[in-house]
Amino acid sequence: MSQSAFNTPRLILKKVLAKSQHEGDGAVVRRGIGRSDLKNLDPFLMLDHFSVSPPGGFPDHPHRGFETVTYMLEGGITHQDFAGHKGTIRTGDVQWMTAGRGIIHSEMPAEANNKGLQLWINLSAKDKMIEPRYQELPSENIPKAEKDGVEVRVVAGEAMGVHSPVYTRTPTMFLVFSMMPGTEWHQIIPESWNSFVYIIEGEGVFGCPNSPPTVAHHVLVLSLGDGLSVWNNSSKPLRFVLIGGEPINEPVAQYGPFVMNTQSEIEKTIEDYQYGRNGFEMRKYWRSQ
Ligand code: FJE
Ligand code: FE
């Protein structure tokens, strides 16, 4: 299995270290996707490995035209939105938020130390103005599987024969792997999807057995192909996410948390937000507590 698990194995196209930077109010993020040298890996707009402690956080802010996926690694985040939706996600939980035409919310730390991943997935033109929707999965409802020292949590998509119940309007795979020392894994990925790896901890060999190991906090952009091979030749556990999605192939116009297709749609969105229209009606009446 180690030599030719796939017809067209995915290899590493680009390797980028996600260095820490400040975001929000006193939060720190390692931005993997969405930085100037890795702007947009269609359909993905941003991947942040965030770390936030009180009194910091991400106070009231809007979103339109895409989805945000928050996966907690440690601690908790309390979210509150302008429609009265409120809750706390904790270690291992996922919030899959389809902002669609508009959400205004706050995302604030629930404990002393809070870490996680937040992924922004674009929506196609026909879905940008849909009604907002949440899919919330506590850790125990995220399908898990284990084989020969390799564990996977299937946040979206399918692996080891288990399927996530999350509906991905933009077809997406979001797999969280933990590999014990001395293990290998060969993961099928739909051939034409864009995909990348972000290493949470440890080090691994990705693509082919003789490629140099990659350490934590790097993003690996993968070439197209039918699957990815991974080896943990180190003496410590390796934890990473493998994320893939069907490219939308449409123009992207982004202004911070607004992602549309054209600049004039962005200008319209800024007006909608300013004047409280087309999904942002509550803007004038709502503040988080
Ligand atoms: C945002 C600045 C921001 N990464 N990771 C500008 F900080 C944000 C934002 C986040 C965010 C929130 C969480 Cl819980 C985790 C994040 C950026 O909220 F949306 C814009 N536009
Ligand atoms: Fe947000």
PDB file of C-alpha atoms and ligand atoms in Angstrom:
ATOM      1  CA  MET A   1       0.000   0.000   0.000  1.00  0.00           C
ATOM      2  CA  SER A   2       2.829   2.458   0.673  1.00  0.00           C
ATOM      3  CA  GLN A   3       4.094   2.836  -2.897  1.00  0.00           C
ATOM      4  CA  SER A   4       1.039   3.232  -5.142  1.00  0.00           C
ATOM      5  CA  ALA A   5      -2.148   3.540  -3.149  1.00  0.00           C
ATOM      6  CA  PHE A   6      -3.626   5.860  -5.787  1.00  0.00           C
ATOM      7  CA  ASN A   7      -3.589   6.259  -9.584  1.00  0.00           C
ATOM      8  CA  THR A   8      -2.909   9.969  -9.229  1.00  0.00           C
ATOM      9  CA  PRO A   9      -1.606  10.586  -5.714  1.00  0.00           C
ATOM     10  CA  ARG A  10      -1.921  14.147  -4.488  1.00  0.00           C
ATOM     11  CA  LEU A  11       1.435  15.800  -3.856  1.00  0.00           C
ATOM     12  CA  ILE A  12       2.457  18.991  -2.053  1.00  0.00           C
ATOM     13  CA  LEU A  13       2.150  22.011  -4.370  1.00  0.00           C
ATOM     14  CA  LYS A  14       2.898  24.649  -1.783  1.00  0.00           C
ATOM     15  CA  LYS A  15       3.943  24.720   1.857  1.00  0.00           C
ATOM     16  CA  VAL A  16       3.306  27.792   4.014  1.00  0.00           C
ATOM     17  CA  LEU A  17       3.957  28.423   7.707  1.00  0.00           C
ATOM     18  CA  ALA A  18       0.970  30.121   9.375  1.00  0.00           C
ATOM     19  CA  LYS A  19       2.613  32.598  11.735  1.00  0.00           C
ATOM     20  CA  SER A  20       0.721  34.203  14.627  1.00  0.00           C
ATOM     21  CA  GLN A  21      -0.963  37.559  14.061  1.00  0.00           C
ATOM     22  CA  HIS A  22      -3.470  39.667  16.009  1.00  0.00           C
ATOM     23  CA  GLU A  23      -7.156  39.641  15.050  1.00  0.00           C
ATOM     24  CA  GLY A  24     -10.448  40.738  16.549  1.00  0.00           C
ATOM     25  CA  ASP A  25     -10.085  42.121  20.082  1.00  0.00           C
ATOM     26  CA  GLY A  26      -6.881  40.720  21.535  1.00  0.00           C
ATOM     27  CA  ALA A  27      -7.174  37.358  19.799  1.00  0.00           C
ATOM     28  CA  VAL A  28      -4.259  35.633  18.083  1.00  0.00           C
ATOM     29  CA  VAL A  29      -4.674  33.679  14.867  1.00  0.00           C
ATOM     30  CA  ARG A  30      -2.438  31.597  12.680  1.00  0.00           C
ATOM     31  CA  ARG A  31      -3.944  32.316   9.256  1.00  0.00           C
ATOM     32  CA  GLY A  32      -3.360  29.450   6.858  1.00  0.00           C
ATOM     33  CA  ILE A  33      -5.711  30.361   3.999  1.00  0.00           C
ATOM     34  CA  GLY A  34      -6.736  33.966   3.343  1.00  0.00           C
ATOM     35  CA  ARG A  35      -3.269  35.494   3.622  1.00  0.00           C
ATOM     36  CA  SER A  36      -1.684  37.484   0.802  1.00  0.00           C
ATOM     37  CA  ASP A  37       0.375  34.517  -0.481  1.00  0.00           C
ATOM     38  CA  LEU A  38      -2.584  32.071  -0.220  1.00  0.00           C
ATOM     39  CA  LYS A  39      -5.552  34.263  -0.951  1.00  0.00           C
ATOM     40  CA  ASN A  40      -8.296  31.971  -2.054  1.00  0.00           C
ATOM     41  CA  LEU A  41      -8.142  28.238  -2.544  1.00  0.00           C
ATOM     42  CA  ASP A  42     -11.560  27.967  -4.165  1.00  0.00           C
ATOM     43  CA  PRO A  43     -14.024  27.394  -2.414  1.00  0.00           C
ATOM     44  CA  PHE A  44     -12.050  28.254   0.763  1.00  0.00           C
ATOM     45  CA  LEU A  45     -11.608  31.882   1.816  1.00  0.00           C
ATOM     46  CA  MET A  46      -9.930  31.636   5.207  1.00  0.00           C
ATOM     47  CA  LEU A  47      -8.557  29.151   7.740  1.00  0.00           C
ATOM     48  CA  ASP A  48      -7.623  30.548  11.143  1.00  0.00           C
ATOM     49  CA  HIS A  49      -6.113  28.537  13.996  1.00  0.00           C
ATOM     50  CA  PHE A  50      -7.267  30.897  16.738  1.00  0.00           C
ATOM     51  CA  SER A  51      -6.382  31.381  20.371  1.00  0.00           C
ATOM     52  CA  VAL A  52      -8.395  33.755  22.547  1.00  0.00           C
ATOM     53  CA  SER A  53      -8.678  34.561  26.260  1.00  0.00           C
ATOM     54  CA  PRO A  54     -10.941  36.962  28.183  1.00  0.00           C
ATOM     55  CA  PRO A  55     -11.393  39.886  27.949  1.00  0.00           C
ATOM     56  CA  GLY A  56     -10.616  39.454  24.231  1.00  0.00           C
ATOM     57  CA  GLY A  57     -12.830  37.961  21.571  1.00  0.00           C
ATOM     58  CA  PHE A  58     -14.649  38.685  18.344  1.00  0.00           C
ATOM     59  CA  PRO A  59     -17.341  41.231  19.305  1.00  0.00           C
ATOM     60  CA  ASP A  60     -20.413  42.064  17.166  1.00  0.00           C
ATOM     61  CA  HIS A  61     -19.631  41.695  13.452  1.00  0.00           C
ATOM     62  CA  PRO A  62     -21.564  40.761  10.286  1.00  0.00           C
ATOM     63  CA  HIS A  63     -21.146  38.054   7.635  1.00  0.00           C
ATOM     64  CA  ARG A  64     -22.710  37.673   4.188  1.00  0.00           C
ATOM     65  CA  GLY A  65     -22.203  35.349   1.239  1.00  0.00           C
ATOM     66  CA  PHE A  66     -20.358  32.376   2.766  1.00  0.00           C
ATOM     67  CA  GLU A  67     -20.259  29.796   5.583  1.00  0.00           C
ATOM     68  CA  THR A  68     -18.122  29.738   8.727  1.00  0.00           C
ATOM     69  CA  VAL A  69     -17.130  26.446  10.340  1.00  0.00           C
ATOM     70  CA  THR A  70     -15.768  26.569  13.891  1.00  0.00           C
ATOM     71  CA  TYR A  71     -14.108  23.444  15.318  1.00  0.00           C
ATOM     72  CA  MET A  72     -13.009  23.692  18.969  1.00  0.00           C
ATOM     73  CA  LEU A  73      -9.667  22.205  20.059  1.00  0.00           C
ATOM     74  CA  GLU A  74      -9.651  23.476  23.654  1.00  0.00           C
ATOM     75  CA  GLY A  75     -11.974  25.546  25.874  1.00  0.00           C
ATOM     76  CA  GLY A  76     -15.149  27.084  24.483  1.00  0.00           C
ATOM     77  CA  ILE A  77     -16.614  29.909  22.422  1.00  0.00           C
ATOM     78  CA  THR A  78     -19.973  31.496  23.230  1.00  0.00           C
ATOM     79  CA  HIS A  79     -21.812  32.847  20.206  1.00  0.00           C
ATOM     80  CA  GLN A  80     -24.847  35.103  20.127  1.00  0.00           C
ATOM     81  CA  ASP A  81     -26.579  36.357  17.029  1.00  0.00           C
ATOM     82  CA  PHE A  82     -29.066  39.068  16.115  1.00  0.00           C
ATOM     83  CA  ALA A  83     -31.889  36.526  15.727  1.00  0.00           C
ATOM     84  CA  GLY A  84     -31.586  35.307  19.317  1.00  0.00           C
ATOM     85  CA  HIS A  85     -29.543  32.231  18.492  1.00  0.00           C
ATOM     86  CA  LYS A  86     -27.089  31.615  21.313  1.00  0.00           C
ATOM     87  CA  GLY A  87     -24.849  28.828  22.599  1.00  0.00           C
ATOM     88  CA  THR A  88     -21.410  27.628  23.627  1.00  0.00           C
ATOM     89  CA  ILE A  89     -19.323  25.164  21.646  1.00  0.00           C
ATOM     90  CA  ARG A  90     -16.589  23.329  23.523  1.00  0.00           C
ATOM     91  CA  THR A  91     -13.681  20.972  22.834  1.00  0.00           C
ATOM     92  CA  GLY A  92     -14.496  18.705  19.905  1.00  0.00           C
ATOM     93  CA  ASP A  93     -17.777  20.468  19.030  1.00  0.00           C
ATOM     94  CA  VAL A  94     -18.524  22.029  15.653  1.00  0.00           C
ATOM     95  CA  GLN A  95     -20.654  24.950  14.596  1.00  0.00           C
ATOM     96  CA  TRP A  96     -21.385  25.026  10.867  1.00  0.00           C
ATOM     97  CA  MET A  97     -22.929  28.433  10.175  1.00  0.00           C
ATOM     98  CA  THR A  98     -24.341  29.292   6.776  1.00  0.00           C
ATOM     99  CA  ALA A  99     -24.406  33.083   6.903  1.00  0.00           C
ATOM    100  CA  GLY A 100     -26.164  33.397   3.534  1.00  0.00           C
ATOM    101  CA  ARG A 101     -27.808  36.838   3.221  1.00  0.00           C
ATOM    102  CA  GLY A 102     -26.690  37.893   6.629  1.00  0.00           C
ATOM    103  CA  ILE A 103     -25.755  37.134  10.205  1.00  0.00           C
ATOM    104  CA  ILE A 104     -24.571  39.579  12.846  1.00  0.00           C
ATOM    105  CA  HIS A 105     -23.008  37.885  15.840  1.00  0.00           C
ATOM    106  CA  SER A 106     -20.371  37.881  18.542  1.00  0.00           C
ATOM    107  CA  GLU A 107     -17.940  35.034  19.263  1.00  0.00           C
ATOM    108  CA  MET A 108     -16.461  35.343  22.747  1.00  0.00           C
ATOM    109  CA  PRO A 109     -14.261  33.094  24.942  1.00  0.00           C
ATOM    110  CA  ALA A 110     -16.093  30.880  27.464  1.00  0.00           C
ATOM    111  CA  GLU A 111     -13.027  29.787  29.458  1.00  0.00           C
ATOM    112  CA  ALA A 112      -9.514  30.967  30.309  1.00  0.00           C
ATOM    113  CA  ASN A 113      -7.870  29.445  27.220  1.00  0.00           C
ATOM    114  CA  ASN A 114      -9.776  28.777  24.038  1.00  0.00           C
ATOM    115  CA  LYS A 115      -8.379  27.384  20.812  1.00  0.00           C
ATOM    116  CA  GLY A 116      -9.900  26.150  17.611  1.00  0.00           C
ATOM    117  CA  LEU A 117     -10.071  26.323  13.869  1.00  0.00           C
ATOM    118  CA  GLN A 118     -12.350  28.585  11.878  1.00  0.00           C
ATOM    119  CA  LEU A 119     -12.813  27.871   8.171  1.00  0.00           C
ATOM    120  CA  TRP A 120     -14.668  30.171   5.752  1.00  0.00           C
ATOM    121  CA  ILE A 121     -16.262  28.405   2.783  1.00  0.00           C
ATOM    122  CA  ASN A 122     -17.593  30.418  -0.115  1.00  0.00           C
ATOM    123  CA  LEU A 123     -21.161  30.037  -1.402  1.00  0.00           C
ATOM    124  CA  SER A 124     -21.978  30.058  -5.110  1.00  0.00           C
ATOM    125  CA  ALA A 125     -23.844  33.064  -6.545  1.00  0.00           C
ATOM    126  CA  LYS A 126     -27.171  31.247  -6.350  1.00  0.00           C
ATOM    127  CA  ASP A 127     -26.708  30.534  -2.610  1.00  0.00           C
ATOM    128  CA  LYS A 128     -25.189  33.784  -1.354  1.00  0.00           C
ATOM    129  CA  MET A 129     -28.523  35.304  -0.335  1.00  0.00           C
ATOM    130  CA  ILE A 130     -30.150  32.185   1.193  1.00  0.00           C
ATOM    131  CA  GLU A 131     -31.665  32.244   4.659  1.00  0.00           C
ATOM    132  CA  PRO A 132     -29.057  31.860   7.408  1.00  0.00           C
ATOM    133  CA  ARG A 133     -28.824  28.394   8.945  1.00  0.00           C
ATOM    134  CA  TYR A 134     -26.903  26.657  11.733  1.00  0.00           C
ATOM    135  CA  GLN A 135     -25.793  23.052  12.004  1.00  0.00           C
ATOM    136  CA  GLU A 136     -24.389  22.389  15.450  1.00  0.00           C
ATOM    137  CA  LEU A 137     -22.725  19.106  16.287  1.00  0.00           C
ATOM    138  CA  PRO A 138     -21.579  18.326  19.802  1.00  0.00           C
ATOM    139  CA  SER A 139     -18.417  16.206  19.837  1.00  0.00           C
ATOM    140  CA  GLU A 140     -20.345  12.999  20.629  1.00  0.00           C
ATOM    141  CA  ASN A 141     -22.424  13.397  17.450  1.00  0.00           C
ATOM    142  CA  ILE A 142     -19.430  13.736  15.155  1.00  0.00           C
ATOM    143  CA  PRO A 143     -18.797  10.341  13.567  1.00  0.00           C
ATOM    144  CA  LYS A 144     -15.450   8.843  14.589  1.00  0.00           C
ATOM    145  CA  ALA A 145     -13.589   5.826  13.284  1.00  0.00           C
ATOM    146  CA  GLU A 146     -10.265   4.184  14.079  1.00  0.00           C
ATOM    147  CA  LYS A 147      -8.034   1.756  12.202  1.00  0.00           C
ATOM    148  CA  ASP A 148      -4.551   0.554  13.152  1.00  0.00           C
ATOM    149  CA  GLY A 149      -3.648   3.603  15.249  1.00  0.00           C
ATOM    150  CA  VAL A 150      -5.240   6.180  12.937  1.00  0.00           C
ATOM    151  CA  GLU A 151      -8.303   8.011  14.251  1.00  0.00           C
ATOM    152  CA  VAL A 152     -10.547  10.255  12.178  1.00  0.00           C
ATOM    153  CA  ARG A 153     -13.354  12.620  13.146  1.00  0.00           C
ATOM    154  CA  VAL A 154     -15.600  13.191  10.178  1.00  0.00           C
ATOM    155  CA  VAL A 155     -16.863  16.772  10.494  1.00  0.00           C
ATOM    156  CA  ALA A 156     -17.948  16.781   6.839  1.00  0.00           C
ATOM    157  CA  GLY A 157     -17.789  14.164   4.111  1.00  0.00           C
ATOM    158  CA  GLU A 158     -16.784  10.553   4.535  1.00  0.00           C
ATOM    159  CA  ALA A 159     -13.803   8.516   5.770  1.00  0.00           C
ATOM    160  CA  MET A 160     -13.259   4.912   6.972  1.00  0.00           C
ATOM    161  CA  GLY A 161     -16.831   4.158   5.938  1.00  0.00           C
ATOM    162  CA  VAL A 162     -18.477   6.699   8.251  1.00  0.00           C
ATOM    163  CA  HIS A 163     -20.413   9.734   7.023  1.00  0.00           C
ATOM    164  CA  SER A 164     -21.006  13.129   8.564  1.00  0.00           C
ATOM    165  CA  PRO A 165     -24.632  14.272   8.906  1.00  0.00           C
ATOM    166  CA  VAL A 166     -23.613  17.860   8.057  1.00  0.00           C
ATOM    167  CA  TYR A 167     -25.156  19.214   4.868  1.00  0.00           C
ATOM    168  CA  THR A 168     -22.529  21.065   2.851  1.00  0.00           C
ATOM    169  CA  ARG A 169     -24.153  23.421   0.364  1.00  0.00           C
ATOM    170  CA  THR A 170     -20.742  23.829  -1.239  1.00  0.00           C
ATOM    171  CA  PRO A 171     -19.577  20.171  -1.365  1.00  0.00           C
ATOM    172  CA  THR A 172     -16.854  19.942   1.302  1.00  0.00           C
ATOM    173  CA  MET A 173     -14.767  17.380   3.200  1.00  0.00           C
ATOM    174  CA  PHE A 174     -13.460  18.271   6.674  1.00  0.00           C
ATOM    175  CA  LEU A 175     -11.548  15.444   8.359  1.00  0.00           C
ATOM    176  CA  VAL A 176      -9.601  15.652  11.630  1.00  0.00           C
ATOM    177  CA  PHE A 177      -6.930  12.944  11.845  1.00  0.00           C
ATOM    178  CA  SER A 178      -4.874  11.729  14.802  1.00  0.00           C
ATOM    179  CA  MET A 179      -2.115   9.311  13.798  1.00  0.00           C
ATOM    180  CA  MET A 180      -0.030   7.392  16.328  1.00  0.00           C
ATOM    181  CA  PRO A 181       3.743   7.048  15.757  1.00  0.00           C
ATOM    182  CA  GLY A 182       4.599   4.509  13.070  1.00  0.00           C
ATOM    183  CA  THR A 183       1.223   4.620  11.276  1.00  0.00           C
ATOM    184  CA  GLU A 184       0.211   5.461   7.714  1.00  0.00           C
ATOM    185  CA  TRP A 185      -3.075   6.409   6.062  1.00  0.00           C
ATOM    186  CA  HIS A 186      -4.340   6.704   2.494  1.00  0.00           C
ATOM    187  CA  GLN A 187      -7.369   8.941   2.144  1.00  0.00           C
ATOM    188  CA  ILE A 188      -9.517   9.083  -0.991  1.00  0.00           C
ATOM    189  CA  ILE A 189     -10.437  12.616  -2.097  1.00  0.00           C
ATOM    190  CA  PRO A 190     -12.791  13.477  -5.004  1.00  0.00           C
ATOM    191  CA  GLU A 191     -10.436  13.915  -7.942  1.00  0.00           C
ATOM    192  CA  SER A 192     -11.302  17.482  -9.019  1.00  0.00           C
ATOM    193  CA  TRP A 193     -11.680  19.049  -5.567  1.00  0.00           C
ATOM    194  CA  ASN A 194      -9.171  21.531  -4.228  1.00  0.00           C
ATOM    195  CA  SER A 195      -7.674  20.383  -0.951  1.00  0.00           C
ATOM    196  CA  PHE A 196      -5.174  21.262   1.725  1.00  0.00           C
ATOM    197  CA  VAL A 197      -3.768  20.026   5.020  1.00  0.00           C
ATOM    198  CA  TYR A 198      -3.192  22.072   8.178  1.00  0.00           C
ATOM    199  CA  ILE A 199      -1.026  20.450  10.842  1.00  0.00           C
ATOM    200  CA  ILE A 200      -2.272  21.041  14.389  1.00  0.00           C
ATOM    201  CA  GLU A 201       0.509  19.175  16.199  1.00  0.00           C
ATOM    202  CA  GLY A 202       3.385  16.810  15.557  1.00  0.00           C
ATOM    203  CA  GLU A 203       4.994  16.146  12.216  1.00  0.00           C
ATOM    204  CA  GLY A 204       4.184  14.006   9.212  1.00  0.00           C
ATOM    205  CA  VAL A 205       5.213  12.958   5.733  1.00  0.00           C
ATOM    206  CA  PHE A 206       2.590  13.879   3.130  1.00  0.00           C
ATOM    207  CA  GLY A 207       2.181  12.899  -0.516  1.00  0.00           C
ATOM    208  CA  CYS A 208       4.990  10.448  -1.132  1.00  0.00           C
ATOM    209  CA  PRO A 209       7.137   8.474   1.308  1.00  0.00           C
ATOM    210  CA  ASN A 210      10.373  10.287   0.460  1.00  0.00           C
ATOM    211  CA  SER A 211       9.055  13.842   0.840  1.00  0.00           C
ATOM    212  CA  PRO A 212      10.554  15.737   3.809  1.00  0.00           C
ATOM    213  CA  PRO A 213       8.439  15.787   6.998  1.00  0.00           C
ATOM    214  CA  THR A 214       6.247  18.828   7.677  1.00  0.00           C
ATOM    215  CA  VAL A 215       5.841  20.184  11.213  1.00  0.00           C
ATOM    216  CA  ALA A 216       2.950  21.834  13.055  1.00  0.00           C
ATOM    217  CA  HIS A 217       1.293  25.069  11.868  1.00  0.00           C
ATOM    218  CA  HIS A 218       2.074  24.572   8.193  1.00  0.00           C
ATOM    219  CA  VAL A 219      -0.496  24.545   5.414  1.00  0.00           C
ATOM    220  CA  LEU A 220       0.104  22.142   2.554  1.00  0.00           C
ATOM    221  CA  VAL A 221      -1.754  22.907  -0.647  1.00  0.00           C
ATOM    222  CA  LEU A 222      -2.249  19.637  -2.520  1.00  0.00           C
ATOM    223  CA  SER A 223      -2.240  18.967  -6.245  1.00  0.00           C
ATOM    224  CA  LEU A 224      -5.340  17.401  -7.829  1.00  0.00           C
ATOM    225  CA  GLY A 225      -5.595  13.627  -7.708  1.00  0.00           C
ATOM    226  CA  ASP A 226      -7.596  10.747  -6.278  1.00  0.00           C
ATOM    227  CA  GLY A 227      -6.140  10.665  -2.782  1.00  0.00           C
ATOM    228  CA  LEU A 228      -3.552  11.631  -0.182  1.00  0.00           C
ATOM    229  CA  SER A 229      -1.045   9.365   1.586  1.00  0.00           C
ATOM    230  CA  VAL A 230       0.317  10.261   5.028  1.00  0.00           C
ATOM    231  CA  TRP A 231       3.004   8.672   7.194  1.00  0.00           C
ATOM    232  CA  ASN A 232       3.792   9.422  10.818  1.00  0.00           C
ATOM    233  CA  ASN A 233       7.444   8.344  11.045  1.00  0.00           C
ATOM    234  CA  SER A 234       7.989  10.411  14.207  1.00  0.00           C
ATOM    235  CA  SER A 235       7.826   9.340  17.846  1.00  0.00           C
ATOM    236  CA  LYS A 236       4.862  11.581  18.727  1.00  0.00           C
ATOM    237  CA  PRO A 237       1.198  11.715  17.717  1.00  0.00           C
ATOM    238  CA  LEU A 238       0.396  13.666  14.551  1.00  0.00           C
ATOM    239  CA  ARG A 239      -2.806  15.691  14.401  1.00  0.00           C
ATOM    240  CA  PHE A 240      -3.970  17.482  11.263  1.00  0.00           C
ATOM    241  CA  VAL A 241      -7.052  18.498   9.313  1.00  0.00           C
ATOM    242  CA  LEU A 242      -7.594  17.489   5.709  1.00  0.00           C
ATOM    243  CA  ILE A 243     -10.006  19.862   4.026  1.00  0.00           C
ATOM    244  CA  GLY A 244     -11.289  19.619   0.463  1.00  0.00           C
ATOM    245  CA  GLY A 245     -14.039  21.207  -1.578  1.00  0.00           C
ATOM    246  CA  GLU A 246     -15.532  21.462  -5.020  1.00  0.00           C
ATOM    247  CA  PRO A 247     -14.315  24.666  -6.665  1.00  0.00           C
ATOM    248  CA  ILE A 248     -17.063  27.224  -7.373  1.00  0.00           C
ATOM    249  CA  ASN A 249     -15.207  28.865 -10.293  1.00  0.00           C
ATOM    250  CA  GLU A 250     -16.843  32.272  -9.935  1.00  0.00           C
ATOM    251  CA  PRO A 251     -15.297  35.701  -9.361  1.00  0.00           C
ATOM    252  CA  VAL A 252     -14.751  36.579  -5.687  1.00  0.00           C
ATOM    253  CA  ALA A 253     -15.229  40.125  -4.387  1.00  0.00           C
ATOM    254  CA  GLN A 254     -14.406  40.348  -0.681  1.00  0.00           C
ATOM    255  CA  TYR A 255     -14.585  43.191   1.769  1.00  0.00           C
ATOM    256  CA  GLY A 256     -13.701  41.740   5.186  1.00  0.00           C
ATOM    257  CA  PRO A 257     -16.692  39.631   6.283  1.00  0.00           C
ATOM    258  CA  PHE A 258     -18.711  40.247   3.088  1.00  0.00           C
ATOM    259  CA  VAL A 259     -17.998  37.934   0.153  1.00  0.00           C
ATOM    260  CA  MET A 260     -19.878  38.461  -3.097  1.00  0.00           C
ATOM    261  CA  ASN A 261     -19.122  38.082  -6.825  1.00  0.00           C
ATOM    262  CA  THR A 262     -18.726  41.720  -7.894  1.00  0.00           C
ATOM    263  CA  GLN A 263     -17.644  45.033  -6.420  1.00  0.00           C
ATOM    264  CA  SER A 264     -21.104  46.515  -6.953  1.00  0.00           C
ATOM    265  CA  GLU A 265     -22.637  43.685  -4.920  1.00  0.00           C
ATOM    266  CA  ILE A 266     -20.141  44.530  -2.159  1.00  0.00           C
ATOM    267  CA  GLU A 267     -21.193  48.171  -2.247  1.00  0.00           C
ATOM    268  CA  LYS A 268     -24.846  47.089  -2.084  1.00  0.00           C
ATOM    269  CA  THR A 269     -23.995  44.838   0.887  1.00  0.00           C
ATOM    270  CA  ILE A 270     -22.259  47.668   2.761  1.00  0.00           C
ATOM    271  CA  GLU A 271     -25.401  49.792   2.238  1.00  0.00           C
ATOM    272  CA  ASP A 272     -27.695  46.951   3.326  1.00  0.00           C
ATOM    273  CA  TYR A 273     -25.640  46.624   6.496  1.00  0.00           C
ATOM    274  CA  GLN A 274     -25.506  50.372   7.104  1.00  0.00           C
ATOM    275  CA  TYR A 275     -29.216  50.938   6.617  1.00  0.00           C
ATOM    276  CA  GLY A 276     -30.423  47.575   7.989  1.00  0.00           C
ATOM    277  CA  ARG A 277     -31.902  46.020   4.829  1.00  0.00           C
ATOM    278  CA  ASN A 278     -32.164  42.671   3.036  1.00  0.00           C
ATOM    279  CA  GLY A 279     -31.363  40.488   6.022  1.00  0.00           C
ATOM    280  CA  PHE A 280     -29.641  43.066   8.226  1.00  0.00           C
ATOM    281  CA  GLU A 281     -32.906  44.557   9.592  1.00  0.00           C
ATOM    282  CA  MET A 282     -32.000  43.767  13.212  1.00  0.00           C
ATOM    283  CA  ARG A 283     -28.762  45.713  12.899  1.00  0.00           C
ATOM    284  CA  LYS A 284     -30.422  48.826  14.362  1.00  0.00           C
ATOM    285  CA  TYR A 285     -31.919  47.102  17.400  1.00  0.00           C
ATOM    286  CA  TRP A 286     -29.477  44.404  18.436  1.00  0.00           C
ATOM    287  CA  ARG A 287     -26.333  44.347  20.608  1.00  0.00           C
ATOM    288  CA  SER A 288     -24.796  41.237  22.136  1.00  0.00           C
ATOM    289  CA  GLN A 289     -24.877  41.056  25.952  1.00  0.00           C
TER     290      GLN A 289
HETATM  291  C1  FJE B   1     -13.778  38.805  11.058  1.00  0.00           C
HETATM  292  C2  FJE B   1     -11.573  40.259  11.803  1.00  0.00           C
HETATM  293  C3  FJE B   1     -11.965  39.138  12.522  1.00  0.00           C
HETATM  294  N1  FJE B   1     -10.905  34.703  12.583  1.00  0.00           N
HETATM  295  N2  FJE B   1     -11.428  32.922  14.134  1.00  0.00           N
HETATM  296  C4  FJE B   1     -12.267  40.667  10.690  1.00  0.00           C
HETATM  297  F1  FJE B   1     -11.278  38.779  13.584  1.00  0.00           F
HETATM  298  C5  FJE B   1     -13.064  38.384  12.156  1.00  0.00           C
HETATM  299  C6  FJE B   1     -13.499  37.179  12.909  1.00  0.00           C
HETATM  300  C7  FJE B   1     -12.610  36.027  12.978  1.00  0.00           C
HETATM  301  C8  FJE B   1     -12.753  34.886  13.805  1.00  0.00           C
HETATM  302  C9  FJE B   1     -13.660  34.471  14.768  1.00  0.00           C
HETATM  303  C10 FJE B   1     -13.405  33.283  15.387  1.00  0.00           C
HETATM  304 CL1  FJE B   1     -14.465  32.666  16.610  1.00  0.00          CL
HETATM  305  C11 FJE B   1     -12.297  32.507  15.065  1.00  0.00           C
HETATM  306  C12 FJE B   1     -11.655  34.096  13.511  1.00  0.00           C
HETATM  307  C13 FJE B   1     -11.477  35.865  12.250  1.00  0.00           C
HETATM  308  O1  FJE B   1     -14.551  37.177  13.508  1.00  0.00           O
HETATM  309  F2  FJE B   1     -14.831  38.116  10.682  1.00  0.00           F
HETATM  310  C14 FJE B   1     -13.368  39.933  10.307  1.00  0.00           C
HETATM  311  N3  FJE B   1     -14.045  40.296   9.185  1.00  0.00           N
HETATM  312 FE    FE B   2     -18.002  35.595  12.913  1.00  0.00          FE
END
